[in-house]
mmCIF file of N, CA and C in Angstrom:
data_model
loop_
_atom_site.group_PDB
_atom_site.id
_atom_site.type_symbol
_atom_site.label_atom_id
_atom_site.label_comp_id
_atom_site.label_asym_id
_atom_site.label_seq_id
_atom_site.Cartn_x
_atom_site.Cartn_y
_atom_site.Cartn_z
ATOM 1 N N MET D 26 63.811 40.804 5.171
ATOM 2 C CA MET D 26 62.622 40.769 4.475
ATOM 3 C C MET D 26 62.735 41.155 2.871
ATOM 4 N N ARG D 27 62.619 40.339 2.058
ATOM 5 C CA ARG D 27 62.818 40.444 0.477
ATOM 6 C C ARG D 27 61.671 41.443 0.072
ATOM 7 N N VAL D 28 61.840 42.458 -0.585
ATOM 8 C CA VAL D 28 60.955 43.185 -1.227
ATOM 9 C C VAL D 28 60.627 42.663 -2.436
ATOM 10 N N THR D 29 59.315 42.485 -2.805
ATOM 11 C CA THR D 29 58.973 41.874 -3.745
ATOM 12 C C THR D 29 58.031 43.031 -5.105
ATOM 13 N N GLN D 30 58.758 43.428 -5.730
ATOM 14 C CA GLN D 30 57.905 44.275 -6.789
ATOM 15 C C GLN D 30 58.269 43.857 -8.005
ATOM 16 N N GLY D 31 57.355 44.201 -8.935
ATOM 17 C CA GLY D 31 57.599 43.936 -10.031
ATOM 18 C C GLY D 31 58.017 42.577 -10.762
ATOM 19 N N THR D 32 58.026 42.358 -12.215
ATOM 20 C CA THR D 32 58.174 40.970 -12.506
ATOM 21 C C THR D 32 59.466 40.256 -12.201
ATOM 22 N N PHE D 33 59.331 38.865 -12.024
ATOM 23 C CA PHE D 33 60.310 38.246 -11.196
ATOM 24 C C PHE D 33 60.850 38.396 -9.743
ATOM 25 N N SER D 34 59.987 39.016 -8.982
ATOM 26 C CA SER D 34 60.084 39.590 -7.491
ATOM 27 C C SER D 34 60.221 38.385 -6.662
ATOM 28 N N PHE D 35 59.549 37.258 -7.007
ATOM 29 C CA PHE D 35 59.382 36.050 -6.136
ATOM 30 C C PHE D 35 60.630 34.883 -6.563
ATOM 31 N N LEU D 36 61.115 35.144 -7.585
ATOM 32 C CA LEU D 36 62.415 34.382 -7.860
ATOM 33 C C LEU D 36 63.637 34.669 -7.272
ATOM 34 N N PRO D 37 64.571 33.816 -7.353
ATOM 35 C CA PRO D 37 65.967 34.414 -6.954
ATOM 36 C C PRO D 37 66.668 35.576 -7.807
ATOM 37 N N ASP D 38 67.412 36.346 -7.639
ATOM 38 C CA ASP D 38 67.708 37.531 -8.464
ATOM 39 C C ASP D 38 68.433 36.810 -9.654
ATOM 40 N N LEU D 39 68.081 37.685 -10.843
ATOM 41 C CA LEU D 39 68.456 37.157 -12.088
ATOM 42 C C LEU D 39 70.179 37.715 -12.330
ATOM 43 N N THR D 40 70.692 36.360 -13.076
ATOM 44 C CA THR D 40 72.038 36.831 -13.374
ATOM 45 C C THR D 40 72.209 37.561 -14.458
ATOM 46 N N ASP D 41 73.364 38.097 -14.562
ATOM 47 C CA ASP D 41 73.854 39.238 -15.893
ATOM 48 C C ASP D 41 73.205 38.549 -17.331
ATOM 49 N N GLU D 42 73.186 37.245 -17.238
ATOM 50 C CA GLU D 42 72.896 36.537 -18.714
ATOM 51 C C GLU D 42 71.649 36.700 -18.844
ATOM 52 N N GLN D 43 70.797 36.398 -17.552
ATOM 53 C CA GLN D 43 69.564 36.572 -17.667
ATOM 54 C C GLN D 43 68.780 37.788 -17.763
ATOM 55 N N ILE D 44 69.408 38.796 -17.192
ATOM 56 C CA ILE D 44 68.911 40.291 -17.287
ATOM 57 C C ILE D 44 69.152 40.544 -19.005
ATOM 58 N N LYS D 45 70.306 40.196 -19.431
ATOM 59 C CA LYS D 45 70.825 40.349 -20.740
ATOM 60 C C LYS D 45 69.717 39.875 -21.709
ATOM 61 N N ALA D 46 69.276 38.599 -21.201
ATOM 62 C CA ALA D 46 68.249 38.193 -22.349
ATOM 63 C C ALA D 46 66.862 38.870 -22.090
ATOM 64 N N GLN D 47 66.566 39.146 -20.926
ATOM 65 C CA GLN D 47 65.279 40.143 -20.929
ATOM 66 C C GLN D 47 65.485 41.254 -21.599
ATOM 67 N N VAL D 48 66.738 42.120 -21.584
ATOM 68 C CA VAL D 48 66.751 43.310 -22.131
ATOM 69 C C VAL D 48 66.671 43.205 -23.718
ATOM 70 N N LYS D 49 67.275 42.144 -24.111
ATOM 71 C CA LYS D 49 67.169 41.672 -25.690
ATOM 72 C C LYS D 49 65.673 41.663 -26.342
ATOM 73 N N TYR D 50 64.857 40.778 -25.152
ATOM 74 C CA TYR D 50 63.470 40.734 -25.466
ATOM 75 C C TYR D 50 62.742 41.944 -25.721
ATOM 76 N N CYS D 51 63.363 43.091 -24.716
ATOM 77 C CA CYS D 51 62.273 44.242 -24.763
ATOM 78 C C CYS D 51 63.057 44.916 -26.084
ATOM 79 N N LEU D 52 64.223 45.056 -26.425
ATOM 80 C CA LEU D 52 64.551 45.596 -27.630
ATOM 81 C C LEU D 52 64.073 44.869 -28.740
ATOM 82 N N ASP D 53 64.115 43.635 -28.709
ATOM 83 C CA ASP D 53 63.348 42.961 -29.928
ATOM 84 C C ASP D 53 61.858 43.579 -30.256
ATOM 85 N N HIS D 54 61.295 43.965 -29.232
ATOM 86 C CA HIS D 54 59.995 44.536 -29.393
ATOM 87 C C HIS D 54 60.026 45.859 -29.313
ATOM 88 N N GLY D 55 60.949 46.534 -29.585
ATOM 89 C CA GLY D 55 60.735 48.037 -29.720
ATOM 90 C C GLY D 55 60.627 48.823 -28.640
ATOM 91 N N TRP D 56 60.927 48.403 -27.283
ATOM 92 C CA TRP D 56 60.452 49.084 -26.110
ATOM 93 C C TRP D 56 62.035 49.836 -25.751
ATOM 94 N N ALA D 57 61.597 51.030 -25.162
ATOM 95 C CA ALA D 57 62.490 52.003 -24.595
ATOM 96 C C ALA D 57 63.126 51.333 -23.135
ATOM 97 N N VAL D 58 64.253 51.033 -22.913
ATOM 98 C CA VAL D 58 64.647 50.497 -21.918
ATOM 99 C C VAL D 58 65.222 51.620 -20.688
ATOM 100 N N ASN D 59 65.038 51.755 -19.488
ATOM 101 C CA ASN D 59 65.627 52.381 -18.762
ATOM 102 C C ASN D 59 66.231 52.088 -17.620
ATOM 103 N N ILE D 60 66.941 52.627 -16.340
ATOM 104 C CA ILE D 60 67.194 52.126 -15.167
ATOM 105 C C ILE D 60 67.163 53.487 -14.163
ATOM 106 N N GLU D 61 66.441 52.743 -13.102
ATOM 107 C CA GLU D 61 66.308 53.585 -11.996
ATOM 108 C C GLU D 61 66.747 52.795 -10.786
ATOM 109 N N PHE D 62 66.770 53.765 -9.593
ATOM 110 C CA PHE D 62 67.630 53.467 -8.631
ATOM 111 C C PHE D 62 66.709 54.170 -7.342
ATOM 112 N N THR D 63 66.586 53.690 -6.010
ATOM 113 C CA THR D 63 66.085 54.348 -5.030
ATOM 114 C C THR D 63 66.623 53.710 -3.709
ATOM 115 N N ASP D 64 66.623 54.290 -2.395
ATOM 116 C CA ASP D 64 66.743 53.752 -1.068
ATOM 117 C C ASP D 64 65.457 53.371 -0.713
ATOM 118 N N ASP D 65 64.103 53.865 -1.094
ATOM 119 C CA ASP D 65 62.929 53.769 -0.743
ATOM 120 C C ASP D 65 61.926 52.901 -1.353
ATOM 121 N N PRO D 66 62.095 51.851 -1.380
ATOM 122 C CA PRO D 66 61.034 51.007 -2.268
ATOM 123 C C PRO D 66 59.754 50.772 -1.789
ATOM 124 N N HIS D 67 59.285 51.679 -1.231
ATOM 125 C CA HIS D 67 58.090 51.530 -0.867
ATOM 126 C C HIS D 67 56.966 51.340 -1.905
ATOM 127 N N PRO D 68 56.008 50.449 -1.828
ATOM 128 C CA PRO D 68 55.074 50.186 -3.277
ATOM 129 C C PRO D 68 54.395 51.257 -3.512
ATOM 130 N N ARG D 69 54.244 52.541 -2.809
ATOM 131 C CA ARG D 69 53.497 53.665 -3.529
ATOM 132 C C ARG D 69 54.641 54.661 -4.128
ATOM 133 N N ASN D 70 55.717 54.043 -3.846
ATOM 134 C CA ASN D 70 56.829 54.999 -4.255
ATOM 135 C C ASN D 70 57.082 54.472 -5.811
ATOM 136 N N THR D 71 56.354 55.029 -6.700
ATOM 137 C CA THR D 71 56.485 54.603 -8.244
ATOM 138 C C THR D 71 57.692 55.498 -8.940
ATOM 139 N N TYR D 72 57.852 56.554 -8.379
ATOM 140 C CA TYR D 72 58.974 57.340 -9.095
ATOM 141 C C TYR D 72 60.427 57.113 -8.680
ATOM 142 N N TRP D 73 61.066 56.230 -9.030
ATOM 143 C CA TRP D 73 62.371 56.151 -8.872
ATOM 144 C C TRP D 73 63.433 57.070 -9.492
ATOM 145 N N GLU D 74 64.666 57.414 -9.102
ATOM 146 C CA GLU D 74 65.509 58.294 -9.655
ATOM 147 C C GLU D 74 65.905 57.463 -11.047
ATOM 148 N N MET D 75 66.071 58.293 -12.087
ATOM 149 C CA MET D 75 66.640 57.493 -13.360
ATOM 150 C C MET D 75 67.936 57.752 -13.438
ATOM 151 N N TRP D 76 68.633 56.725 -13.984
ATOM 152 C CA TRP D 76 69.982 56.560 -14.487
ATOM 153 C C TRP D 76 70.318 56.923 -15.622
ATOM 154 N N GLY D 77 70.600 58.284 -16.059
ATOM 155 C CA GLY D 77 70.628 58.575 -17.355
ATOM 156 C C GLY D 77 69.203 58.765 -18.131
ATOM 157 N N LEU D 78 69.009 59.045 -19.287
ATOM 158 C CA LEU D 78 67.997 58.963 -20.005
ATOM 159 C C LEU D 78 67.381 57.544 -20.699
ATOM 160 N N PRO D 79 66.017 57.476 -20.718
ATOM 161 C CA PRO D 79 65.519 56.319 -21.352
ATOM 162 C C PRO D 79 66.293 55.996 -22.487
ATOM 163 N N MET D 80 66.757 54.651 -22.798
ATOM 164 C CA MET D 80 67.259 54.244 -24.072
ATOM 165 C C MET D 80 66.343 53.929 -25.297
ATOM 166 N N PHE D 81 66.099 54.885 -25.950
ATOM 167 C CA PHE D 81 64.824 54.543 -26.974
ATOM 168 C C PHE D 81 65.446 54.157 -28.555
ATOM 169 N N ASP D 82 66.597 54.359 -28.727
ATOM 170 C CA ASP D 82 67.125 53.993 -29.934
ATOM 171 C C ASP D 82 68.021 52.603 -30.095
ATOM 172 N N LEU D 83 68.347 52.172 -28.775
ATOM 173 C CA LEU D 83 69.254 51.058 -28.738
ATOM 174 C C LEU D 83 68.662 49.714 -29.397
ATOM 175 N N LYS D 84 69.604 49.249 -30.066
ATOM 176 C CA LYS D 84 69.475 47.568 -30.610
ATOM 177 C C LYS D 84 70.207 46.488 -29.959
ATOM 178 N N ASP D 85 71.199 46.784 -29.251
ATOM 179 C CA ASP D 85 72.109 45.987 -28.826
ATOM 180 C C ASP D 85 71.973 45.950 -27.330
ATOM 181 N N PRO D 86 71.786 44.974 -26.534
ATOM 182 C CA PRO D 86 71.530 44.826 -25.137
ATOM 183 C C PRO D 86 72.912 45.379 -24.469
ATOM 184 N N ALA D 87 73.984 45.051 -25.018
ATOM 185 C CA ALA D 87 75.271 45.752 -24.409
ATOM 186 C C ALA D 87 75.404 47.184 -23.826
ATOM 187 N N GLY D 88 74.408 48.069 -24.675
ATOM 188 C CA GLY D 88 74.313 49.409 -24.123
ATOM 189 C C GLY D 88 73.813 49.342 -22.913
ATOM 190 N N VAL D 89 72.743 48.603 -22.759
ATOM 191 C CA VAL D 89 71.918 48.845 -21.135
ATOM 192 C C VAL D 89 72.693 48.153 -20.338
ATOM 193 N N MET D 90 73.436 47.173 -20.623
ATOM 194 C CA MET D 90 74.158 46.319 -19.618
ATOM 195 C C MET D 90 75.120 47.232 -19.274
ATOM 196 N N TYR D 91 75.996 48.136 -20.085
ATOM 197 C CA TYR D 91 77.073 49.049 -19.820
ATOM 198 C C TYR D 91 76.458 50.163 -18.809
ATOM 199 N N ALA D 92 75.311 50.541 -19.187
ATOM 200 C CA ALA D 92 74.638 51.542 -18.334
ATOM 201 C C ALA D 92 74.379 50.831 -16.705
ATOM 202 N N LEU D 93 73.869 49.691 -16.639
ATOM 203 C CA LEU D 93 73.483 48.959 -15.485
ATOM 204 C C LEU D 93 74.546 48.710 -14.609
ATOM 205 N N ASP D 94 75.921 48.378 -15.351
ATOM 206 C CA ASP D 94 77.102 48.439 -14.320
ATOM 207 C C ASP D 94 77.571 49.863 -13.856
ATOM 208 N N GLU D 95 77.491 50.860 -15.051
ATOM 209 C CA GLU D 95 77.776 52.095 -14.056
ATOM 210 C C GLU D 95 76.967 52.379 -13.061
ATOM 211 N N CYS D 96 75.646 52.051 -12.956
ATOM 212 C CA CYS D 96 74.606 52.251 -12.060
ATOM 213 C C CYS D 96 75.365 51.590 -10.824
ATOM 214 N N ARG D 97 75.351 50.178 -11.315
ATOM 215 C CA ARG D 97 76.036 49.350 -9.940
ATOM 216 C C ARG D 97 77.264 50.106 -9.124
ATOM 217 N N LYS D 98 78.173 50.528 -9.918
ATOM 218 C CA LYS D 98 79.460 51.025 -9.295
ATOM 219 C C LYS D 98 79.038 51.984 -8.423
ATOM 220 N N VAL D 99 78.127 52.792 -8.597
ATOM 221 C CA VAL D 99 77.663 53.803 -7.656
ATOM 222 C C VAL D 99 76.667 53.395 -6.885
ATOM 223 N N TYR D 100 75.559 52.894 -6.783
ATOM 224 C CA TYR D 100 74.702 52.539 -5.893
ATOM 225 C C TYR D 100 74.549 51.102 -5.640
ATOM 226 N N GLY D 101 75.461 50.198 -6.265
ATOM 227 C CA GLY D 101 75.338 48.667 -6.231
ATOM 228 C C GLY D 101 74.950 48.182 -4.840
ATOM 229 N N LYS D 102 75.380 48.504 -3.726
ATOM 230 C CA LYS D 102 75.037 47.884 -2.279
ATOM 231 C C LYS D 102 74.463 48.299 -1.309
ATOM 232 N N ARG D 103 74.130 49.764 -1.847
ATOM 233 C CA ARG D 103 73.219 50.514 -1.015
ATOM 234 C C ARG D 103 71.725 50.761 -1.412
ATOM 235 N N ALA D 104 71.531 50.387 -2.538
ATOM 236 C CA ALA D 104 70.116 50.795 -3.115
ATOM 237 C C ALA D 104 69.701 49.640 -3.954
ATOM 238 N N TYR D 105 68.347 50.083 -4.289
ATOM 239 C CA TYR D 105 67.465 48.908 -5.189
ATOM 240 C C TYR D 105 67.822 49.568 -6.468
ATOM 241 N N ILE D 106 68.192 48.799 -7.702
ATOM 242 C CA ILE D 106 68.308 49.226 -9.100
ATOM 243 C C ILE D 106 67.287 48.623 -9.641
ATOM 244 N N ARG D 107 66.496 49.014 -10.609
ATOM 245 C CA ARG D 107 65.379 48.365 -11.442
ATOM 246 C C ARG D 107 65.606 48.915 -12.890
ATOM 247 N N LEU D 108 65.154 47.723 -13.603
ATOM 248 C CA LEU D 108 65.405 47.969 -14.984
ATOM 249 C C LEU D 108 63.469 48.008 -15.501
ATOM 250 N N SER D 109 63.368 48.924 -16.500
ATOM 251 C CA SER D 109 61.951 49.255 -17.042
ATOM 252 C C SER D 109 62.012 49.169 -18.520
ATOM 253 N N ALA D 110 61.074 48.689 -18.986
ATOM 254 C CA ALA D 110 60.865 48.761 -20.489
ATOM 255 C C ALA D 110 59.365 49.500 -20.721
ATOM 256 N N PHE D 111 59.283 50.538 -21.498
ATOM 257 C CA PHE D 111 58.399 51.224 -22.057
ATOM 258 C C PHE D 111 58.249 50.992 -23.694
ATOM 259 N N ASP D 112 56.747 50.793 -23.646
ATOM 260 C CA ASP D 112 56.226 50.717 -25.050
ATOM 261 C C ASP D 112 55.511 51.846 -25.425
ATOM 262 N N ALA D 113 55.935 52.258 -26.454
ATOM 263 C CA ALA D 113 55.557 53.780 -27.059
ATOM 264 C C ALA D 113 54.511 53.639 -28.147
ATOM 265 N N THR D 114 54.122 52.277 -28.287
ATOM 266 C CA THR D 114 53.428 52.029 -29.320
ATOM 267 C C THR D 114 51.817 52.752 -28.929
ATOM 268 N N GLU D 115 51.482 53.226 -30.025
ATOM 269 C CA GLU D 115 49.955 53.886 -29.885
ATOM 270 C C GLU D 115 49.089 52.931 -29.500
ATOM 271 N N GLY D 116 48.454 53.212 -28.452
ATOM 272 C CA GLY D 116 47.387 52.240 -27.876
ATOM 273 C C GLY D 116 47.909 51.534 -26.658
ATOM 274 N N TRP D 117 49.078 51.375 -26.558
ATOM 275 C CA TRP D 117 50.132 51.062 -25.307
ATOM 276 C C TRP D 117 50.373 51.981 -24.457
ATOM 277 N N GLU D 118 51.462 52.638 -25.122
ATOM 278 C CA GLU D 118 52.212 53.998 -24.278
ATOM 279 C C GLU D 118 52.176 53.773 -22.777
ATOM 280 N N SER D 119 52.694 52.553 -22.346
ATOM 281 C CA SER D 119 52.908 52.244 -20.957
ATOM 282 C C SER D 119 54.001 51.333 -20.554
ATOM 283 N N LEU D 120 54.348 51.308 -19.366
ATOM 284 C CA LEU D 120 55.474 50.263 -19.144
ATOM 285 C C LEU D 120 54.781 48.777 -19.420
ATOM 286 N N ARG D 121 55.860 47.881 -19.964
ATOM 287 C CA ARG D 121 55.531 46.520 -20.539
ATOM 288 C C ARG D 121 56.327 45.617 -19.060
ATOM 289 N N LEU D 122 57.397 45.875 -18.912
ATOM 290 C CA LEU D 122 58.149 45.159 -17.995
ATOM 291 C C LEU D 122 59.014 46.014 -17.099
ATOM 292 N N SER D 123 58.950 45.535 -15.619
ATOM 293 C CA SER D 123 59.875 46.258 -14.945
ATOM 294 C C SER D 123 60.342 44.934 -13.774
ATOM 295 N N PHE D 124 61.639 45.261 -13.398
ATOM 296 C CA PHE D 124 61.916 44.166 -12.268
ATOM 297 C C PHE D 124 63.226 44.916 -11.718
ATOM 298 N N ILE D 125 63.339 44.376 -10.584
ATOM 299 C CA ILE D 125 64.699 44.782 -9.777
ATOM 300 C C ILE D 125 65.882 43.756 -10.229
ATOM 301 N N THR D 126 66.740 44.489 -10.438
ATOM 302 C CA THR D 126 68.020 43.815 -10.902
ATOM 303 C C THR D 126 69.032 43.662 -9.812
ATOM 304 N N ASP D 127 69.147 44.767 -8.549
ATOM 305 C CA ASP D 127 69.878 44.769 -7.721
ATOM 306 C C ASP D 127 69.253 45.214 -6.358
ATOM 307 N N ARG D 128 69.972 44.818 -5.396
ATOM 308 C CA ARG D 128 69.130 45.226 -3.994
ATOM 309 C C ARG D 128 70.668 45.405 -3.097
ATOM 310 N N PRO D 129 70.298 46.063 -1.968
ATOM 311 C CA PRO D 129 71.155 46.317 -0.930
ATOM 312 C C PRO D 129 71.687 45.267 -0.544
ATOM 313 N N ALA D 130 72.567 45.263 0.285
ATOM 314 C CA ALA D 130 73.404 44.096 0.828
ATOM 315 C C ALA D 130 72.530 43.936 2.236
ATOM 316 N N GLU D 131 71.508 45.042 2.748
ATOM 317 C CA GLU D 131 70.692 44.629 3.815
ATOM 318 C C GLU D 131 69.661 45.287 3.324
ATOM 319 N N GLU D 132 68.367 44.486 3.381
ATOM 320 C CA GLU D 132 67.077 45.237 3.094
ATOM 321 C C GLU D 132 66.354 45.413 4.325
ATOM 322 N N PRO D 133 66.136 46.501 4.666
ATOM 323 C CA PRO D 133 65.432 46.862 6.323
ATOM 324 C C PRO D 133 64.147 46.444 6.305
ATOM 325 N N GLY D 134 63.439 46.466 5.241
ATOM 326 C CA GLY D 134 61.909 45.884 5.051
ATOM 327 C C GLY D 134 60.783 47.128 5.631
ATOM 328 N N PHE D 135 59.620 46.629 6.082
ATOM 329 C CA PHE D 135 58.726 47.633 6.369
ATOM 330 C C PHE D 135 57.879 47.551 7.773
ATOM 331 N N ARG D 136 57.537 48.326 8.535
ATOM 332 C CA ARG D 136 56.821 47.965 9.584
ATOM 333 C C ARG D 136 55.136 48.189 9.358
ATOM 334 N N LEU D 137 54.371 47.344 9.616
ATOM 335 C CA LEU D 137 52.884 47.673 9.395
ATOM 336 C C LEU D 137 52.510 48.704 10.728
ATOM 337 N N GLU D 138 51.627 49.719 10.665
ATOM 338 C CA GLU D 138 51.304 50.796 11.361
ATOM 339 C C GLU D 138 49.514 50.510 11.434
ATOM 340 N N ARG D 139 48.960 50.255 12.513
ATOM 341 C CA ARG D 139 47.642 50.135 12.670
ATOM 342 C C ARG D 139 46.947 51.459 13.276
ATOM 343 N N GLN D 140 45.962 51.870 12.632
ATOM 344 C CA GLN D 140 45.225 53.197 12.990
ATOM 345 C C GLN D 140 43.999 52.866 13.476
ATOM 346 N N GLU D 141 43.394 53.461 14.456
ATOM 347 C CA GLU D 141 41.881 52.913 15.043
ATOM 348 C C GLU D 141 41.193 54.169 14.720
ATOM 349 N N LEU D 142 40.070 54.350 13.681
ATOM 350 C CA LEU D 142 39.729 55.506 13.338
ATOM 351 C C LEU D 142 38.047 55.110 13.858
ATOM 352 N N GLU D 143 37.243 56.176 13.938
ATOM 353 C CA GLU D 143 35.654 56.428 14.535
ATOM 354 C C GLU D 143 35.191 55.001 13.703
ATOM 355 N N ASP D 144 34.108 54.616 14.510
ATOM 356 C CA ASP D 144 33.091 53.548 14.217
ATOM 357 C C ASP D 144 33.922 52.280 13.868
ATOM 358 N N ARG D 145 34.872 52.071 14.529
ATOM 359 C CA ARG D 145 35.506 50.778 14.507
ATOM 360 C C ARG D 145 35.978 50.514 13.275
ATOM 361 N N HIS D 146 36.517 51.764 12.441
ATOM 362 C CA HIS D 146 37.317 51.490 11.400
ATOM 363 C C HIS D 146 38.663 51.418 11.705
ATOM 364 N N ILE D 147 39.420 50.832 11.124
ATOM 365 C CA ILE D 147 40.883 50.527 11.228
ATOM 366 C C ILE D 147 41.687 50.802 9.863
ATOM 367 N N ALA D 148 42.689 51.439 9.645
ATOM 368 C CA ALA D 148 43.610 51.566 8.604
ATOM 369 C C ALA D 148 44.743 51.180 8.959
ATOM 370 N N TYR D 149 45.374 50.521 7.963
ATOM 371 C CA TYR D 149 46.825 50.043 7.883
ATOM 372 C C TYR D 149 47.682 50.814 6.922
ATOM 373 N N THR D 150 48.774 51.117 7.519
ATOM 374 C CA THR D 150 49.653 51.811 6.504
ATOM 375 C C THR D 150 51.060 50.760 6.650
ATOM 376 N N THR D 151 52.101 50.785 5.645
ATOM 377 C CA THR D 151 53.329 50.382 5.844
ATOM 378 C C THR D 151 54.291 51.608 5.815
ATOM 379 N N GLN D 152 55.313 51.321 6.718
ATOM 380 C CA GLN D 152 56.298 52.362 6.878
ATOM 381 C C GLN D 152 57.879 51.903 6.771
ATOM 382 N N PRO D 153 58.502 52.204 5.780
ATOM 383 C CA PRO D 153 59.624 51.433 5.515
ATOM 384 C C PRO D 153 60.826 52.009 6.737
ATOM 385 N N TYR D 154 61.563 51.016 6.946
ATOM 386 C CA TYR D 154 62.483 51.079 8.182
ATOM 387 C C TYR D 154 63.634 52.107 7.904
ATOM 388 N N ALA D 155 64.067 52.119 6.262
ATOM 389 C CA ALA D 155 64.814 52.613 5.575
ATOM 390 C C ALA D 155 64.775 54.555 5.986
ATOM 391 N N THR D 156 63.511 55.046 5.982
ATOM 392 C CA THR D 156 63.120 56.355 6.325
ATOM 393 C C THR D 156 63.451 56.842 7.813
ATOM 394 N N ASP D 157 63.561 55.746 8.973
ATOM 395 C CA ASP D 157 64.072 56.014 10.153
ATOM 396 C C ASP D 157 65.436 56.343 10.251
ATOM 397 N N ARG D 158 66.302 55.717 9.385
ATOM 398 C CA ARG D 158 67.562 55.948 9.548
ATOM 399 C C ARG D 158 68.200 56.248 7.998
ATOM 400 N N PRO D 159 67.710 57.274 7.219
ATOM 401 C CA PRO D 159 68.208 57.459 5.829
ATOM 402 C C PRO D 159 69.630 57.593 5.945
ATOM 403 N N GLU D 160 70.310 57.046 4.713
ATOM 404 C CA GLU D 160 71.784 57.030 4.381
ATOM 405 C C GLU D 160 72.206 58.589 4.213
ATOM 406 N N GLY D 161 73.223 58.733 4.738
ATOM 407 C CA GLY D 161 73.684 60.066 4.844
ATOM 408 C C GLY D 161 73.423 60.581 6.137
#
């Protein structure tokens, strides 16, 4: 199962050149770029671990690509890595772009859990398989 979150999630994985072009687009618009990682990509898990600090003053995509490569060296084949761009412009002050750059070698996926409640109501939740066997 392929996790689909953020921009470009239904496309094949982006190459480094394509990632660099997206970073350049973000920096050209004055957005702060940051890199995050997690082993639990549950849709409600919006707060991933940050790799370093957000890069507010960068003008060259090479700095972001360097940080991404360093993050890959540590978490590359065992975690999801996401690149996000924050627009601090008054009135926006929110995320403008976010996409997964790297995925683990094996994506464990999710299980759908059904719960029957009173009055014939049914609730569904998703449970990540990764929490059944956390790394380490």
